[in-house]
Tab-separated table of C-alpha atoms in Angstrom:
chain	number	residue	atom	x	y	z
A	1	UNK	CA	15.898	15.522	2.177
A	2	UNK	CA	12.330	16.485	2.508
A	3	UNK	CA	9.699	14.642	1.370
A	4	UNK	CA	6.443	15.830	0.429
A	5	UNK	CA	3.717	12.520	-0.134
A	6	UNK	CA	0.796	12.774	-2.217
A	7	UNK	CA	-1.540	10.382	-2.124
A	8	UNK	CA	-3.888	8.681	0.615
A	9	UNK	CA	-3.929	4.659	-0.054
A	10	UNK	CA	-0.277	3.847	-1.855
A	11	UNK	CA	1.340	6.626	-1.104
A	12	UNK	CA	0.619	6.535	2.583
A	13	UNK	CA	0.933	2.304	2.921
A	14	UNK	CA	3.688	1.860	-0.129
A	15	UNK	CA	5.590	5.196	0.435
A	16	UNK	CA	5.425	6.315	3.415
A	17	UNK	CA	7.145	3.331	5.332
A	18	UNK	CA	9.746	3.458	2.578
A	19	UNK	CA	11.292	6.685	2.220
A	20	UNK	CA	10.847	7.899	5.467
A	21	UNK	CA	14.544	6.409	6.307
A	22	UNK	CA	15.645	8.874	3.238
A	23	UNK	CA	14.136	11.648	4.510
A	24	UNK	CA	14.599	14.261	7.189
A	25	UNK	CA	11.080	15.648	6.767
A	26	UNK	CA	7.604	13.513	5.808
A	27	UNK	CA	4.489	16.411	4.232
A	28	UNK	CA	1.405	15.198	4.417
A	29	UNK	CA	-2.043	16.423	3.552
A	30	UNK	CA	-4.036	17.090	7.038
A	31	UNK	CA	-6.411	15.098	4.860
A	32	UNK	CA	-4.726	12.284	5.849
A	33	UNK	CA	-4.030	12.781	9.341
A	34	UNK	CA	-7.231	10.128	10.013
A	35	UNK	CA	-5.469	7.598	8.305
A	36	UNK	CA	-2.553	7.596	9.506
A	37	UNK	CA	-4.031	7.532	13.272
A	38	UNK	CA	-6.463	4.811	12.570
A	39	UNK	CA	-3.715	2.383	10.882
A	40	UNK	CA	-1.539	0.478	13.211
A	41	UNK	CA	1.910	0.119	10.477
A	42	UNK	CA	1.099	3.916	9.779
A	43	UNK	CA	0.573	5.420	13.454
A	44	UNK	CA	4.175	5.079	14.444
A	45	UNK	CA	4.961	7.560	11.791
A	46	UNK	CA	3.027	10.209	13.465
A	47	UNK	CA	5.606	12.151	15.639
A	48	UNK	CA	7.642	12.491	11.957
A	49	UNK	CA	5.352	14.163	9.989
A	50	UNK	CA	4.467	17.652	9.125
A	51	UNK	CA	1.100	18.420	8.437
A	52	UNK	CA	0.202	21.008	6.026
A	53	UNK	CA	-3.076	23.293	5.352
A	54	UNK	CA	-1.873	24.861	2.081
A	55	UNK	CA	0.636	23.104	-0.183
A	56	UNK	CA	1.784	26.465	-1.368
A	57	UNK	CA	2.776	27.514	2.485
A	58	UNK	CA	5.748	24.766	2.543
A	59	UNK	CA	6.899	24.522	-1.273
A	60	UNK	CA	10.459	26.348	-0.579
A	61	UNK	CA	11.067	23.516	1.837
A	62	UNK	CA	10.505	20.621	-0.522
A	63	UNK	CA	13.375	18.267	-2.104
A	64	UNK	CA	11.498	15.404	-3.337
A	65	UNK	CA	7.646	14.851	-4.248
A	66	UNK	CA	6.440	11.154	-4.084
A	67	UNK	CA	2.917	11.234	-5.900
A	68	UNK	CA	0.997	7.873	-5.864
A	69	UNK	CA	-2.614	9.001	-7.601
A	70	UNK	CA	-4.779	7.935	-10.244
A	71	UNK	CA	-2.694	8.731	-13.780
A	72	UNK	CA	-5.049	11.819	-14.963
A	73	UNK	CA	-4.611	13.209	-11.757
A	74	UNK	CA	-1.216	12.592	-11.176
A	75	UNK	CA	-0.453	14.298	-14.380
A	76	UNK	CA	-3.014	17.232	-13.608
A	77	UNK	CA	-0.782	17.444	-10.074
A	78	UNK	CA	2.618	17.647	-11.759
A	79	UNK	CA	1.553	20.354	-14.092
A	80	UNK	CA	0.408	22.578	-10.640
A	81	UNK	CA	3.638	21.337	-8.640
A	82	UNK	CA	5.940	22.362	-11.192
A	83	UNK	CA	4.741	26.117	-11.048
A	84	UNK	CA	5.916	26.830	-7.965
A	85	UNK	CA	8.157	23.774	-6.935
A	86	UNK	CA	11.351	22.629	-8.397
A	87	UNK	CA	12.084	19.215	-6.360
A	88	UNK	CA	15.448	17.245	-7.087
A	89	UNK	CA	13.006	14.249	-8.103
A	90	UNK	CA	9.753	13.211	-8.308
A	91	UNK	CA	8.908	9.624	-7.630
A	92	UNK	CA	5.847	8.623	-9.641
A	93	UNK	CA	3.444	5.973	-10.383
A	94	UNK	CA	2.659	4.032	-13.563
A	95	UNK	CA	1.565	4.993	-16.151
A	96	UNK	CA	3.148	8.510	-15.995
A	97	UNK	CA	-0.658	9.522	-17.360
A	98	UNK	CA	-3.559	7.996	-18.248
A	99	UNK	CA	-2.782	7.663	-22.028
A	100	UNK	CA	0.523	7.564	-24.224
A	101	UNK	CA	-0.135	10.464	-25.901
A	102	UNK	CA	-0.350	12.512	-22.501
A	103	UNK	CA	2.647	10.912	-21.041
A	104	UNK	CA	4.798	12.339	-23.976
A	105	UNK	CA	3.473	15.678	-23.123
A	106	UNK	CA	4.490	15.143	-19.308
A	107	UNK	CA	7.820	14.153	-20.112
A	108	UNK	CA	7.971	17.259	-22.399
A	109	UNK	CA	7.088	19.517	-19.824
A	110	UNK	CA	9.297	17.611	-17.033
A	111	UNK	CA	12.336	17.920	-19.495
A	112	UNK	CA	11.982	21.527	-19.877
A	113	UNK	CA	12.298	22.340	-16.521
A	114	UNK	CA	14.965	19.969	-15.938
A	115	UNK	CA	13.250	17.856	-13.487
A	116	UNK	CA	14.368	14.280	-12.308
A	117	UNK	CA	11.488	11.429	-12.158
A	118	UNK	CA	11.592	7.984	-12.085
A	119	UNK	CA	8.351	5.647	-12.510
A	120	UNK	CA	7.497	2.908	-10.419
A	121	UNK	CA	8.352	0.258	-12.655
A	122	UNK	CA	10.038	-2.479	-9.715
A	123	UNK	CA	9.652	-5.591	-10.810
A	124	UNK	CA	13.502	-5.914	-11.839
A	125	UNK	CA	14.484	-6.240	-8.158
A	126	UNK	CA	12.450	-9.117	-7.536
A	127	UNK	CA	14.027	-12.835	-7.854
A	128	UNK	CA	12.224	-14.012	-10.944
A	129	UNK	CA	13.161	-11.107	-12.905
A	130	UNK	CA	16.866	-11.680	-12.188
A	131	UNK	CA	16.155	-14.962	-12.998
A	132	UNK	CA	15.396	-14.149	-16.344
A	133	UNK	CA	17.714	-11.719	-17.100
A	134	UNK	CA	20.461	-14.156	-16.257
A	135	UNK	CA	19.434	-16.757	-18.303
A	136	UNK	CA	19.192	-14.566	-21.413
A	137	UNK	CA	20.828	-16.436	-24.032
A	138	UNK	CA	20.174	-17.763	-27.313
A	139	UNK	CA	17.121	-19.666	-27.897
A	140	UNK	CA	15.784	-19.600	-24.450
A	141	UNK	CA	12.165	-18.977	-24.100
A	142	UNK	CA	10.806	-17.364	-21.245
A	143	UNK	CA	6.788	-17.685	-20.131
A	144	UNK	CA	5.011	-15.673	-18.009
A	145	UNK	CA	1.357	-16.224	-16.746
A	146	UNK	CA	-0.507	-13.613	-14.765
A	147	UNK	CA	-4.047	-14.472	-13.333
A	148	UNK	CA	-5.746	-11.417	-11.438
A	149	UNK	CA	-8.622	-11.453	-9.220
A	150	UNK	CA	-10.324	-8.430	-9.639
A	151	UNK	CA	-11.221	-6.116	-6.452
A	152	UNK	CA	-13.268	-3.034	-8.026
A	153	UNK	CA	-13.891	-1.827	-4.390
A	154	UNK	CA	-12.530	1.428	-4.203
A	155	UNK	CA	-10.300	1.184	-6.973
A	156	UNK	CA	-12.971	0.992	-9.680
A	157	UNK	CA	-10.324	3.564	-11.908
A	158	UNK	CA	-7.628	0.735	-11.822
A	159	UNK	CA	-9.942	-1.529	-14.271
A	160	UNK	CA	-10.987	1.638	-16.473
A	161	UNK	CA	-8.788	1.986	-19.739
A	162	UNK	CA	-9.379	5.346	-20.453
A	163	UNK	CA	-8.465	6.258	-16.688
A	164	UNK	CA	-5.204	4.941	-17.203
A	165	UNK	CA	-6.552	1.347	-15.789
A	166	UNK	CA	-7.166	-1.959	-16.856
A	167	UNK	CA	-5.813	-4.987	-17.839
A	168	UNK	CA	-3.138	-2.949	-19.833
A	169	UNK	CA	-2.171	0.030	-18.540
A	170	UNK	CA	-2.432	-0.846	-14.879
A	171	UNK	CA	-1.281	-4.615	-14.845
A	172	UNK	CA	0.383	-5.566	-18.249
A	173	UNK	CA	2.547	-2.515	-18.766
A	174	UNK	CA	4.810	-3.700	-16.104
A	175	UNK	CA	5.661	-6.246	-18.688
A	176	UNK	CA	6.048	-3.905	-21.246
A	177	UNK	CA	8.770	-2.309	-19.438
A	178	UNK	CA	10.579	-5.593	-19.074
A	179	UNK	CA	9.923	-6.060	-22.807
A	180	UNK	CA	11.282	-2.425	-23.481
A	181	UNK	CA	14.329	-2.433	-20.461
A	182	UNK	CA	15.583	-6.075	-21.912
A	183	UNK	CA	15.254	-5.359	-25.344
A	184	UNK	CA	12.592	-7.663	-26.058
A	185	UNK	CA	11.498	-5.071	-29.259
A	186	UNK	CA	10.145	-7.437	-31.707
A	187	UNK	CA	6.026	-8.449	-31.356
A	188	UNK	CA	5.765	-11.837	-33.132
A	189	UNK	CA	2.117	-11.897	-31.852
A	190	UNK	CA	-0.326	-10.167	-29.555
A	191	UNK	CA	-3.727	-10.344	-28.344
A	192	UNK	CA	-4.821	-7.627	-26.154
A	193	UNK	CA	-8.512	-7.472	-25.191
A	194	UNK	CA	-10.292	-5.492	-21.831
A	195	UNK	CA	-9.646	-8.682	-20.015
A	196	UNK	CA	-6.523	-10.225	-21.162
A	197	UNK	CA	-3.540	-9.036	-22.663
A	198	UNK	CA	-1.200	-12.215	-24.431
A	199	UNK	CA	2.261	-11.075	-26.526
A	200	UNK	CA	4.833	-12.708	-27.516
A	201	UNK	CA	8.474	-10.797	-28.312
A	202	UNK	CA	11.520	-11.497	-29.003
A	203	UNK	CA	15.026	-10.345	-29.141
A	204	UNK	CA	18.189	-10.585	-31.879
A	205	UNK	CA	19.456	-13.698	-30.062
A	206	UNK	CA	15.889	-15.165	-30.948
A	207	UNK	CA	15.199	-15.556	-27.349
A	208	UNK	CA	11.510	-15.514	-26.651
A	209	UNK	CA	9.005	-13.799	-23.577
A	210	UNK	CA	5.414	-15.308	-23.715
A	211	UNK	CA	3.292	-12.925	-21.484
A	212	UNK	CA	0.038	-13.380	-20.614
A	213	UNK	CA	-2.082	-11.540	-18.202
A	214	UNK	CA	-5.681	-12.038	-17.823
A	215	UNK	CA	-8.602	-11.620	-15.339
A	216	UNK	CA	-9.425	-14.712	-13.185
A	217	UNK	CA	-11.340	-16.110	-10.176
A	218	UNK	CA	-8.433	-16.107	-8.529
A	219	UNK	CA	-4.493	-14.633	-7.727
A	220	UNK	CA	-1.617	-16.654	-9.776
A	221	UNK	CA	1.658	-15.805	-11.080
A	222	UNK	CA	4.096	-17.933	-12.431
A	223	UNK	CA	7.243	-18.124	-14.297
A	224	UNK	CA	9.052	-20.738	-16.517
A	225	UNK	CA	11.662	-21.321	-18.551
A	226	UNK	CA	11.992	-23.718	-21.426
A	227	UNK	CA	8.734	-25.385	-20.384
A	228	UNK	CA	9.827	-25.388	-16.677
A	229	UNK	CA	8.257	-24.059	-14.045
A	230	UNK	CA	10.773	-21.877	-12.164
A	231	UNK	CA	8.518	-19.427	-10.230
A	232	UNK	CA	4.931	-20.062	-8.131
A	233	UNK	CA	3.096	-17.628	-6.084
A	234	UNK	CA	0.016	-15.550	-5.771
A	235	UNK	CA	1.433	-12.695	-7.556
A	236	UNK	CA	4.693	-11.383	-8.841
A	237	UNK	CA	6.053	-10.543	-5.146
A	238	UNK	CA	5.608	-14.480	-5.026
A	239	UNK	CA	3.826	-13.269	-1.352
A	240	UNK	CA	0.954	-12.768	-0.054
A	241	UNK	CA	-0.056	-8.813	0.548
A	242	UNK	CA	-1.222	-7.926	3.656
A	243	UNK	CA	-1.426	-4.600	6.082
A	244	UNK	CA	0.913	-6.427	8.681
A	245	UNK	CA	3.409	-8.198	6.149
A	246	UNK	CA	3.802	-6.190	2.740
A	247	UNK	CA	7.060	-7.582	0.663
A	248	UNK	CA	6.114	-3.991	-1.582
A	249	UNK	CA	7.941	-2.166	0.569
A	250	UNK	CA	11.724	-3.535	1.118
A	251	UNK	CA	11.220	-3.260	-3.142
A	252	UNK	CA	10.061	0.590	-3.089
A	253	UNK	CA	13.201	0.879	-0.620
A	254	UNK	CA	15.723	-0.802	-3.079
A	255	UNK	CA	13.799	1.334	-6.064
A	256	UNK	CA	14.188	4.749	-3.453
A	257	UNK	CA	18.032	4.299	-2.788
A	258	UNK	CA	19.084	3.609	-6.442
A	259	UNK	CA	17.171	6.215	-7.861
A	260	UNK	CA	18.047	8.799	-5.379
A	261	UNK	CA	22.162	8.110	-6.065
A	262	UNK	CA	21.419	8.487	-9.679
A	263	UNK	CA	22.076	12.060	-11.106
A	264	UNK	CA	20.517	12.419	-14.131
A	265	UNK	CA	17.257	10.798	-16.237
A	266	UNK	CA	17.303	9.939	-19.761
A	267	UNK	CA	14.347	11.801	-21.263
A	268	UNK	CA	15.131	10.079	-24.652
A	269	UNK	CA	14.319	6.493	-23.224
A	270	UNK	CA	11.591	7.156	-20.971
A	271	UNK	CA	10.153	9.234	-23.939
A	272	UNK	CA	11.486	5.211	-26.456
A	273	UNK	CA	9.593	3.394	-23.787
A	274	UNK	CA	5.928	5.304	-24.216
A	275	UNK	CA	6.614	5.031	-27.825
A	276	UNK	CA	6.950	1.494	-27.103
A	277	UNK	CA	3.612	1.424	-24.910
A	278	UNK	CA	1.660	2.901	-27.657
A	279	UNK	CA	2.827	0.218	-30.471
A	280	UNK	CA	1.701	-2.224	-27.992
A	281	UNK	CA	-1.688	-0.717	-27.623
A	282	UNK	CA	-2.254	-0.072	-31.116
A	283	UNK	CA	-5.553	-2.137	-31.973
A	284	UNK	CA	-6.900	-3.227	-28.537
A	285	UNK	CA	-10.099	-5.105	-29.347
């Protein structure tokens, strides 16, 4: 398989490290030759990759695309891509765009040409979330608290709405696809403002998820169950995130592998989930 990465901060950090045992050839960007030299858990990459001038020159020699950019221009990157490339799957980032409305029109156009994707939603490989799902029930109820120190540095576009950011459709819509994936489907409640986003859902068996995600002065994240505090860390990895120790990327690798031995998408639910996503957002204060 070869593997064309776009992207300069995840897709270089998050990606890179993880599909390059899936693939027999890494693209990258010249762009980001820099990078990679000057980072010491990126450098050892080097003698694997093949840098490119024009993205044109090398599209009969791509398999899979791996785009980790802002939504907008993620989307605007698909649209070009897809003229001239047909990979077996693109692995994407969430949201699929920067607004509902345009990620119904993405999955339109991806469905037409018959192209694969898969979003980054990962949080169902991690401990807590397998937690949950076993313990589904009757009558259980499920509460989830999210407390994010923001870091605008750089990444100013990750706390703007309209850019596909913010408390909602950066950090909270994670949640939404647990709501979505576990058939959470009923909103009892919600409260969903540019700093914190609170709903409560249930499913048939009248088990309940309490989510609520807010800005704070600092990094929290726990779970618990029937008033019980199951889960404790600093964020949903329940680990610390650093450049030398990132537990992101034995997740991406699980999320890579899976994804990669699956054949087919189901347009129809990734086009039920945004649906979904756009319910939720309906009346943001």
């Amino acid at each position: 398989m070869n593997t064309l990465i776009i992207g300069s901060g995840f897709g270089l950090y998050g990606y890179l490290p993880s599909i390059i045992d899936f693939s027999k050839k890494i693209y990258l960007s010249i762009k980001y030759k820099k990078k990679v030299e000057n980072r010491k858990d990126l450098k050892k990459y080097l003698n694997r990759i093949n840098w490119y001038l024009n993205l044109y020159s090398i599209s009969d020699k791509i398999d899979c695309v791996v785009i980790a950019q802002k939504p907008k221009n993620q989307h605007e990157k698909i649209i070009e891509l897809i003229k001239y490339i047909k990979p077996k799957i693109f692995f994407l980032e969430k949201p699929l765009s920067n607004t509902p409305k345009n990620s119904l029109s993405l999955i339109k156009s991806l469905s037409r040409k018959k192209i694969k994707f898969v979003i980054g939603f990962m949080f169902k490989y991690l401990n807590w979330y397998k937690f949950c799902n076993r313990n589904i029930n009757q009558n259980q109820k499920f509460k989830i608290i999210w407390e994010i120190k923001p870091n605008k540095k750089n990444n100013f576009w990750k706390f703007n709405h309209l850019d596909g950011g913010g408390i909602t459709r950066f950090y909270a819509i994670h949640f939404f696809r647990l709501l979505f994936d576990l058939n959470f489907k009923k909103i009892n409640y919600k409260k969903i403002t540019k700093k914190k986003c609170c709903i409560i859902a249930s499913d048939v068996k009248k088990n309940f998820f309490d989510i609520c995600i807010k800005f704070s002065k600092s990094n929290n994240f726990k779970v618990f169950l029937n008033n019980k505090k199951k889960f404790d860390g600093p964020n949903p990895f329940l680990k610390k995130i650093s450049k030398d120790k990132d537990p992101r990327i034995i997740i991406i690798k699980k999320h890579i592998a899976d994804n990669l031995k699956k054949k087919d998408i189901n347009y129809d639910y990734e086009k039920n989930f945004i649906l979904f996503w756009k319910k939720l957002e309906k009346n943001i204060n």
